[in-house]
PDB file of C-alpha atoms in Angstrom:
ATOM      1  CA  MET P 852       0.081   0.180   0.340  1.00 36.00           C
ATOM      2  CA  LYS P 853       1.367   3.382  -0.810  1.00 35.00           C
ATOM      3  CA  VAL P 854       0.895   6.883   0.891  1.00 34.00           C
ATOM      4  CA  GLN P 855       2.118   9.760  -0.840  1.00 36.00           C
ATOM      5  CA  VAL P 856       3.336  12.401   1.785  1.00 35.00           C
ATOM      6  CA  MET P 857       3.985  16.594   2.249  1.00 36.00           C
ATOM      7  CA  HIS P 858       7.344  16.535   4.281  1.00 40.00           C
ATOM      8  CA  SER P 859       8.046  19.846   4.871  1.00 39.00           C
ATOM      9  CA  HIS P 860      11.389  21.431   5.138  1.00 40.00           C
ATOM     10  CA  PRO P 861      12.812  24.643   6.596  1.00 39.00           C
ATOM     11  CA  HIS P 862      12.530  26.259   3.170  1.00 39.00           C
ATOM     12  CA  THR P 863       9.984  24.210   0.906  1.00 37.00           C
ATOM     13  CA  THR P 864       7.324  21.596   1.311  1.00 36.00           C
ATOM     14  CA  SER P 865       7.481  19.326  -1.074  1.00 37.00           C
ATOM     15  CA  PRO P 866       5.712  16.115  -2.123  1.00 37.00           C
ATOM     16  CA  HIS P 867       8.081  12.669  -1.668  1.00 39.00           C
ATOM     17  CA  PRO P 868       6.137   9.291  -3.129  1.00 36.00           C
ATOM     18  CA  THR P 869       6.592   6.529  -1.367  1.00 37.00           C
ATOM     19  CA  GLY P 870       7.119   2.818  -2.701  1.00 37.00           C
ATOM     20  CA  GLY P 871       6.424  -0.661  -0.738  1.00 39.00           C
ATOM     21  CA  HIS P 872       6.028  -1.022   2.982  1.00 44.00           C
ATOM     22  CA  GLY P 873       9.125   0.896   3.635  1.00 43.00           C
ATOM     23  CA  HIS P 874       9.788   4.319   4.924  1.00 46.00           C
ATOM     24  CA  ASP P 875      11.419   6.430   2.269  1.00 42.00           C
ATOM     25  CA  HIS P 876       9.555   9.981   1.978  1.00 40.00           C
ATOM     26  CA  GLY P 877      11.790  12.355   4.112  1.00 42.00           C
ATOM     27  CA  HIS P 878      12.546  10.916   7.806  1.00 43.00           C
ATOM     28  CA  GLY P 879      10.176   8.324   7.090  1.00 48.00           C
ATOM     29  CA  CYS P 880       6.546   8.648   6.931  1.00 52.00           C
ATOM     30  CA  CYS P 881       5.985   8.690  10.690  1.00 55.00           C
ATOM     31  CA  ALA P 882       8.039  11.353  11.394  1.00 50.00           C
ATOM     32  CA  PRO P 883       5.471  14.528  11.127  1.00 50.00           C
ATOM     33  CA  SER P 884       5.726  17.708  12.035  1.00 49.00           C
ATOM     34  CA  ALA P 885       3.945  18.258  15.770  1.00 45.00           C
ATOM     35  CA  ALA P 886       4.552  22.326  15.966  1.00 46.00           C
ATOM     36  CA  GLN P 887       1.169  22.938  15.185  1.00 48.00           C
ATOM     37  CA  ALA P 888      -0.769  20.490  16.366  1.00 57.00           C
ATOM     38  CA  GLY P 889      -2.180  20.885  20.280  1.00 73.00           C
ATOM     39  CA  PRO P 890      -1.355  18.841  23.470  1.00 81.00           C
ATOM     40  CA  GLY P 891      -4.169  16.104  22.331  1.00 83.00           C
ATOM     41  CA  TYR P 892      -2.007  15.178  18.926  1.00 80.00           C
ATOM     42  CA  ARG P 893       1.664  15.561  21.061  1.00 84.00           C
ATOM     43  CA  ARG P 894       0.412  12.539  23.807  1.00 89.00           C
ATOM     44  CA  ALA P 895      -1.023  10.864  21.187  1.00 87.00           C
ATOM     45  CA  LEU P 896       2.558  10.673  19.204  1.00 87.00           C
ATOM     46  CA  GLY P 897       4.193   9.990  22.925  1.00 91.00           C
ATOM     47  CA  VAL P 898       2.088   7.174  22.987  1.00 93.00           C
ATOM     48  CA  ALA P 899       2.818   5.450  19.690  1.00 90.00           C
ATOM     49  CA  LEU P 900       6.512   6.117  20.418  1.00 93.00           C
ATOM     50  CA  LEU P 901       6.457   4.173  23.648  1.00 96.00           C
ATOM     51  CA  LEU P 902       4.434   1.150  22.161  1.00 95.00           C
ATOM     52  CA  ASN P 903       6.710   1.155  18.985  1.00 94.00           C
ATOM     53  CA  ALA P 904       9.921   1.453  20.793  1.00 96.00           C
ATOM     54  CA  GLY P 905       8.363  -1.450  23.164  1.00 97.00           C
ATOM     55  CA  MET P 906       7.504  -3.624  20.140  1.00 96.00           C
ATOM     56  CA  PHE P 907      11.451  -3.241  19.091  1.00 96.00           C
ATOM     57  CA  VAL P 908      13.114  -4.140  22.286  1.00 97.00           C
ATOM     58  CA  THR P 909      10.301  -7.200  22.313  1.00 97.00           C
ATOM     59  CA  GLU P 910      10.738  -8.360  19.003  1.00 96.00           C
ATOM     60  CA  MET P 911      14.162  -8.195  18.821  1.00 95.00           C
ATOM     61  CA  VAL P 912      14.507 -10.400  22.189  1.00 96.00           C
ATOM     62  CA  ALA P 913      11.918 -12.655  20.232  1.00 96.00           C
ATOM     63  CA  GLY P 914      13.713 -12.884  17.071  1.00 94.00           C
ATOM     64  CA  VAL P 915      17.257 -14.451  18.853  1.00 93.00           C
ATOM     65  CA  GLN P 916      14.667 -16.818  21.368  1.00 94.00           C
ATOM     66  CA  THR P 917      12.596 -18.271  18.364  1.00 95.00           C
ATOM     67  CA  GLY P 918      15.596 -17.684  15.798  1.00 94.00           C
ATOM     68  CA  SER P 919      13.268 -16.282  13.483  1.00 95.00           C
ATOM     69  CA  VAL P 920      15.006 -13.832  11.287  1.00 95.00           C
ATOM     70  CA  SER P 921      11.324 -11.920   9.972  1.00 95.00           C
ATOM     71  CA  LEU P 922      10.965 -10.706  13.670  1.00 95.00           C
ATOM     72  CA  TRP P 923      14.359  -9.059  13.649  1.00 92.00           C
ATOM     73  CA  ALA P 924      13.090  -7.616  10.303  1.00 91.00           C
ATOM     74  CA  ASP P 925       9.665  -6.476  11.853  1.00 93.00           C
ATOM     75  CA  ALA P 926      12.011  -4.870  14.879  1.00 92.00           C
ATOM     76  CA  ALA P 927      13.918  -3.267  12.188  1.00 86.00           C
ATOM     77  CA  ASP P 928      10.699  -1.229  11.122  1.00 85.00           C
ATOM     78  CA  PHE P 929       9.319   0.154  14.600  1.00 91.00           C
ATOM     79  CA  PHE P 930      12.954   1.153  14.934  1.00 88.00           C
ATOM     80  CA  GLY P 931      12.457   3.743  12.420  1.00 82.00           C
ATOM     81  CA  ASP P 932       8.636   4.181  13.504  1.00 85.00           C
ATOM     82  CA  ALA P 933       9.703   5.246  16.910  1.00 89.00           C
ATOM     83  CA  VAL P 934      12.754   7.360  15.986  1.00 83.00           C
ATOM     84  CA  GLY P 935      10.353   8.841  13.739  1.00 79.00           C
ATOM     85  CA  TYR P 936       7.669   9.764  17.110  1.00 82.00           C
ATOM     86  CA  ALA P 937      10.753  11.047  18.745  1.00 84.00           C
ATOM     87  CA  LEU P 938      11.601  13.202  15.982  1.00 78.00           C
ATOM     88  CA  ALA P 939       8.199  15.090  16.036  1.00 74.00           C
ATOM     89  CA  LEU P 940       8.423  15.543  19.404  1.00 80.00           C
ATOM     90  CA  TRP P 941      12.112  16.388  19.500  1.00 77.00           C
ATOM     91  CA  ALA P 942      11.030  19.079  16.926  1.00 68.00           C
ATOM     92  CA  LEU P 943       9.108  21.218  19.177  1.00 61.00           C
ATOM     93  CA  SER P 944      12.097  21.968  21.120  1.00 69.00           C
ATOM     94  CA  THR P 945      15.460  21.826  19.087  1.00 72.00           C
ATOM     95  CA  ALA P 946      17.200  23.828  16.056  1.00 76.00           C
ATOM     96  CA  PRO P 947      16.104  21.830  12.841  1.00 78.00           C
ATOM     97  CA  ILE P 948      19.870  21.128  12.128  1.00 82.00           C
ATOM     98  CA  TRP P 949      19.627  18.653  15.277  1.00 81.00           C
ATOM     99  CA  ARG P 950      16.381  16.982  13.875  1.00 76.00           C
ATOM    100  CA  SER P 951      18.120  16.484  10.554  1.00 82.00           C
ATOM    101  CA  ARG P 952      21.253  14.931  12.101  1.00 83.00           C
ATOM    102  CA  LEU P 953      19.289  12.549  14.338  1.00 80.00           C
ATOM    103  CA  ALA P 954      17.718  11.526  11.335  1.00 80.00           C
ATOM    104  CA  LEU P 955      21.249  11.110   9.449  1.00 86.00           C
ATOM    105  CA  ALA P 956      21.796   8.694  11.913  1.00 85.00           C
ATOM    106  CA  LYS P 957      18.490   7.140  11.599  1.00 80.00           C
ATOM    107  CA  GLY P 958      19.111   6.114   8.580  1.00 86.00           C
ATOM    108  CA  VAL P 959      22.656   4.542   8.579  1.00 89.00           C
ATOM    109  CA  ALA P 960      21.121   2.533  12.097  1.00 86.00           C
ATOM    110  CA  MET P 961      18.034   1.426   9.165  1.00 84.00           C
ATOM    111  CA  ALA P 962      20.871   0.117   7.105  1.00 90.00           C
ATOM    112  CA  GLY P 963      22.804  -1.119   9.377  1.00 90.00           C
ATOM    113  CA  PHE P 964      19.690  -3.359  10.414  1.00 86.00           C
ATOM    114  CA  GLY P 965      19.068  -4.214   7.370  1.00 89.00           C
ATOM    115  CA  VAL P 966      22.787  -5.951   6.202  1.00 93.00           C
ATOM    116  CA  LEU P 967      22.284  -7.411   9.743  1.00 91.00           C
ATOM    117  CA  VAL P 968      18.830  -8.922   9.001  1.00 92.00           C
ATOM    118  CA  LEU P 969      20.097 -10.125   5.391  1.00 94.00           C
ATOM    119  CA  LEU P 970      23.304 -11.706   7.039  1.00 94.00           C
ATOM    120  CA  ARG P 971      21.315 -13.136   9.666  1.00 91.00           C
ATOM    121  CA  ALA P 972      18.958 -14.466   6.814  1.00 93.00           C
ATOM    122  CA  LEU P 973      21.949 -16.001   5.226  1.00 94.00           C
ATOM    123  CA  GLN P 974      23.103 -17.498   8.051  1.00 91.00           C
ATOM    124  CA  ALA P 975      20.192 -19.211   8.808  1.00 91.00           C
ATOM    125  CA  LEU P 976      19.802 -20.474   4.891  1.00 92.00           C
ATOM    126  CA  LEU P 977      23.091 -22.311   5.332  1.00 92.00           C
ATOM    127  CA  THR P 978      22.409 -24.073   8.852  1.00 89.00           C
ATOM    128  CA  GLY P 979      18.870 -25.369   7.619  1.00 86.00           C
ATOM    129  CA  GLN P 980      17.343 -24.676  11.274  1.00 88.00           C
ATOM    130  CA  PRO P 981      13.440 -23.642  10.785  1.00 93.00           C
ATOM    131  CA  PRO P 982      12.252 -20.878  13.972  1.00 95.00           C
ATOM    132  CA  GLU P 983      10.409 -21.823  16.686  1.00 96.00           C
ATOM    133  CA  PRO P 984       6.556 -20.336  15.070  1.00 96.00           C
ATOM    134  CA  VAL P 985       4.661 -21.062  17.875  1.00 96.00           C
ATOM    135  CA  THR P 986       5.842 -17.733  20.035  1.00 96.00           C
ATOM    136  CA  MET P 987       6.905 -16.021  16.351  1.00 96.00           C
ATOM    137  CA  GLY P 988       3.579 -15.870  15.957  1.00 96.00           C
ATOM    138  CA  VAL P 989       2.431 -15.194  19.010  1.00 97.00           C
ATOM    139  CA  VAL P 990       4.978 -11.899  19.097  1.00 97.00           C
ATOM    140  CA  ALA P 991       3.725 -11.339  15.832  1.00 96.00           C
ATOM    141  CA  LEU P 992      -0.048 -10.937  16.380  1.00 97.00           C
ATOM    142  CA  LEU P 993       1.322  -8.882  19.967  1.00 97.00           C
ATOM    143  CA  ALA P 994       3.450  -6.629  17.211  1.00 96.00           C
ATOM    144  CA  LEU P 995       0.254  -6.083  15.134  1.00 95.00           C
ATOM    145  CA  ALA P 996      -1.917  -5.087  17.871  1.00 95.00           C
ATOM    146  CA  ALA P 997       0.661  -2.615  19.105  1.00 94.00           C
ATOM    147  CA  ASN P 998       0.163  -0.953  15.376  1.00 91.00           C
ATOM    148  CA  LEU P 999      -3.471  -1.301  15.513  1.00 90.00           C
ATOM    149  CA  ALA P1000      -3.145   0.505  18.793  1.00 91.00           C
ATOM    150  CA  SER P1001      -0.940   3.155  17.477  1.00 88.00           C
ATOM    151  CA  ALA P1002      -3.361   3.692  14.413  1.00 84.00           C
ATOM    152  CA  ALA P1003      -6.288   3.908  17.187  1.00 86.00           C
ATOM    153  CA  VAL P1004      -4.484   6.585  19.230  1.00 86.00           C
ATOM    154  CA  LEU P1005      -3.856   8.391  16.095  1.00 79.00           C
ATOM    155  CA  TYR P1006      -7.215   8.170  14.432  1.00 80.00           C
ATOM    156  CA  ALA P1007      -8.711  11.786  15.609  1.00 80.00           C
ATOM    157  CA  TRP P1008      -5.564  13.234  13.415  1.00 73.00           C
ATOM    158  CA  ARG P1009      -6.878  11.153  10.073  1.00 70.00           C
ATOM    159  CA  GLU P1010      -8.240  13.897   8.364  1.00 68.00           C
ATOM    160  CA  GLY P1011      -5.902  16.772   9.538  1.00 62.00           C
ATOM    161  CA  ASP P1012      -2.909  18.264   7.367  1.00 56.00           C
ATOM    162  CA  ALA P1013      -0.822  15.950   5.389  1.00 56.00           C
ATOM    163  CA  ASN P1014       2.368  15.636   8.073  1.00 55.00           C
ATOM    164  CA  MET P1015      -1.033  14.529  10.722  1.00 60.00           C
ATOM    165  CA  ARG P1016      -2.563  12.104   7.857  1.00 63.00           C
ATOM    166  CA  ALA P1017       0.908  10.334   6.646  1.00 61.00           C
ATOM    167  CA  VAL P1018       1.145   9.561  10.606  1.00 64.00           C
ATOM    168  CA  TRP P1019      -1.996   7.493  11.057  1.00 65.00           C
ATOM    169  CA  LEU P1020      -1.442   5.928   7.508  1.00 66.00           C
ATOM    170  CA  CYS P1021       2.089   4.710   7.748  1.00 68.00           C
ATOM    171  CA  THR P1022       1.111   3.829  11.326  1.00 70.00           C
ATOM    172  CA  ARG P1023      -1.879   1.574   9.612  1.00 69.00           C
ATOM    173  CA  ASN P1024       0.317   0.275   7.131  1.00 68.00           C
ATOM    174  CA  ASP P1025       2.924  -0.793   9.535  1.00 80.00           C
ATOM    175  CA  ALA P1026       0.386  -3.494   9.989  1.00 82.00           C
ATOM    176  CA  LEU P1027       0.643  -5.203   6.601  1.00 83.00           C
ATOM    177  CA  GLY P1028       3.877  -6.150   7.727  1.00 85.00           C
ATOM    178  CA  ASN P1029       3.098  -7.767  11.058  1.00 91.00           C
ATOM    179  CA  VAL P1030       0.631  -9.626   9.580  1.00 93.00           C
ATOM    180  CA  ALA P1031       3.090 -11.057   6.728  1.00 93.00           C
ATOM    181  CA  VAL P1032       5.360 -12.301   9.314  1.00 95.00           C
ATOM    182  CA  VAL P1033       2.325 -13.859  11.469  1.00 96.00           C
ATOM    183  CA  GLY P1034       1.832 -15.653   7.609  1.00 96.00           C
ATOM    184  CA  ALA P1035       5.703 -16.320   7.412  1.00 96.00           C
ATOM    185  CA  ALA P1036       4.915 -18.406  11.535  1.00 97.00           C
ATOM    186  CA  LEU P1037       1.660 -19.823   9.885  1.00 97.00           C
ATOM    187  CA  GLY P1038       4.162 -21.244   6.761  1.00 97.00           C
ATOM    188  CA  VAL P1039       6.754 -22.185   9.036  1.00 96.00           C
ATOM    189  CA  PHE P1040       4.233 -24.184  11.563  1.00 96.00           C
ATOM    190  CA  GLY P1041       2.681 -25.755   8.165  1.00 96.00           C
ATOM    191  CA  SER P1042       5.576 -27.097   6.583  1.00 95.00           C
ATOM    192  CA  GLY P1043       8.402 -27.597   9.298  1.00 93.00           C
ATOM    193  CA  ALA P1044      10.808 -25.145   7.315  1.00 94.00           C
ATOM    194  CA  GLY P1045      12.335 -21.987   7.488  1.00 95.00           C
ATOM    195  CA  TRP P1046      12.109 -20.334   4.365  1.00 95.00           C
ATOM    196  CA  PRO P1047       8.585 -18.408   4.901  1.00 96.00           C
ATOM    197  CA  ASP P1048      10.338 -16.662   7.520  1.00 97.00           C
ATOM    198  CA  LEU P1049      13.478 -16.083   4.959  1.00 96.00           C
ATOM    199  CA  VAL P1050      11.367 -15.198   2.458  1.00 96.00           C
ATOM    200  CA  VAL P1051       9.531 -12.179   4.304  1.00 95.00           C
ATOM    201  CA  ALA P1052      12.600 -11.216   6.118  1.00 94.00           C
ATOM    202  CA  THR P1053      14.595 -10.716   3.384  1.00 95.00           C
ATOM    203  CA  GLY P1054      11.563  -8.847   1.651  1.00 92.00           C
ATOM    204  CA  MET P1055      11.465  -6.383   4.673  1.00 90.00           C
ATOM    205  CA  ALA P1056      14.998  -5.850   4.817  1.00 91.00           C
ATOM    206  CA  VAL P1057      15.242  -5.021   1.010  1.00 91.00           C
ATOM    207  CA  LEU P1058      12.813  -2.377   1.886  1.00 86.00           C
ATOM    208  CA  ALA P1059      14.985  -1.252   4.953  1.00 84.00           C
ATOM    209  CA  LEU P1060      17.872  -0.979   2.942  1.00 90.00           C
ATOM    210  CA  HIS P1061      15.733   1.317   0.515  1.00 88.00           C
ATOM    211  CA  SER P1062      14.147   3.584   2.986  1.00 82.00           C
ATOM    212  CA  ALA P1063      17.778   4.108   5.013  1.00 86.00           C
ATOM    213  CA  ARG P1064      18.992   5.311   1.587  1.00 89.00           C
ATOM    214  CA  SER P1065      16.403   7.603   1.241  1.00 85.00           C
ATOM    215  CA  VAL P1066      16.766   8.937   4.830  1.00 83.00           C
ATOM    216  CA  ILE P1067      20.346   9.022   4.395  1.00 89.00           C
ATOM    217  CA  GLY P1068      19.696  11.685   1.446  1.00 89.00           C
ATOM    218  CA  HIS P1069      16.694  13.736   2.714  1.00 86.00           C
ATOM    219  CA  ALA P1070      19.353  13.968   5.845  1.00 86.00           C
ATOM    220  CA  ARG P1071      22.208  15.328   4.006  1.00 91.00           C
ATOM    221  CA  ALA P1072      20.175  17.753   2.090  1.00 90.00           C
ATOM    222  CA  GLU P1073      18.667  18.798   5.027  1.00 86.00           C
ATOM    223  CA  LEU P1074      22.216  19.336   6.549  1.00 89.00           C
ATOM    224  CA  ARG P1075      23.140  21.555   3.353  1.00 89.00           C
ATOM    225  CA  GLN P1076      20.623  23.998   3.476  1.00 89.00           C
ATOM    226  CA  HIS P1077      21.156  24.303   7.448  1.00 80.00           C
ATOM    227  CA  THR P1078      24.837  24.820   6.999  1.00 82.00           C
ATOM    228  CA  ALA P1079      24.596  26.840   3.456  1.00 72.00           C
ATOM    229  CA  PRO P1080      23.908  30.355   5.520  1.00 60.00           C
ATOM    230  CA  ALA P1081      26.957  29.743   7.894  1.00 56.00           C
ATOM    231  CA  ASN P1082      29.245  28.864   4.824  1.00 57.00           C
ATOM    232  CA  ALA P1083      27.821  32.058   3.141  1.00 56.00           C
ATOM    233  CA  GLY P1084      29.139  34.289   5.645  1.00 52.00           C
TER     234      GLY P1084
END
């Protein structure tokens, strides 16, 4: 599912079309500007931040315990969203250049997660050991519930400005990744093989790398905008 987001920059506002489930517009589709939002929207962003950060940790731990690579890939998605929500809240009280610097760090971390997932998928392919599907499926359902809860708390702002609507649509679309991991768990359970987990994990990792490239590119462009006046002076 695709969304098109109007991403706010210090000097201009331009559309960034996205592709696939990954977050590849600006700092990610879950990085809105909350500067003009009321306290209710800020509280909703805070709840969504906690949910995504909690699920990032949960899926990383569960990925190790179950041997599921797709849980790691989904954890990387939760990481990107959590940083996006943090960017939105932090932008209320910090200089724009620091928001861009954090976005750059986010992009580098997302790329690192993508590479890590691909390496882990290769290792799992070579060992041939399938993940433990029951715990994998339960955690994936918990992740789906967390994304649906995030969508619910942001639902009231779904018809707001472009940034607010983008956040709600992004959170809703993230549930598709959770459904894919649930499907992978069912595939592993039914076949006794690990290939469903590896297929989903590889696809999500490729999308994460694509998103990271876009995030890094936009962050570097913004940093050049921030430093241009100083260099000119």
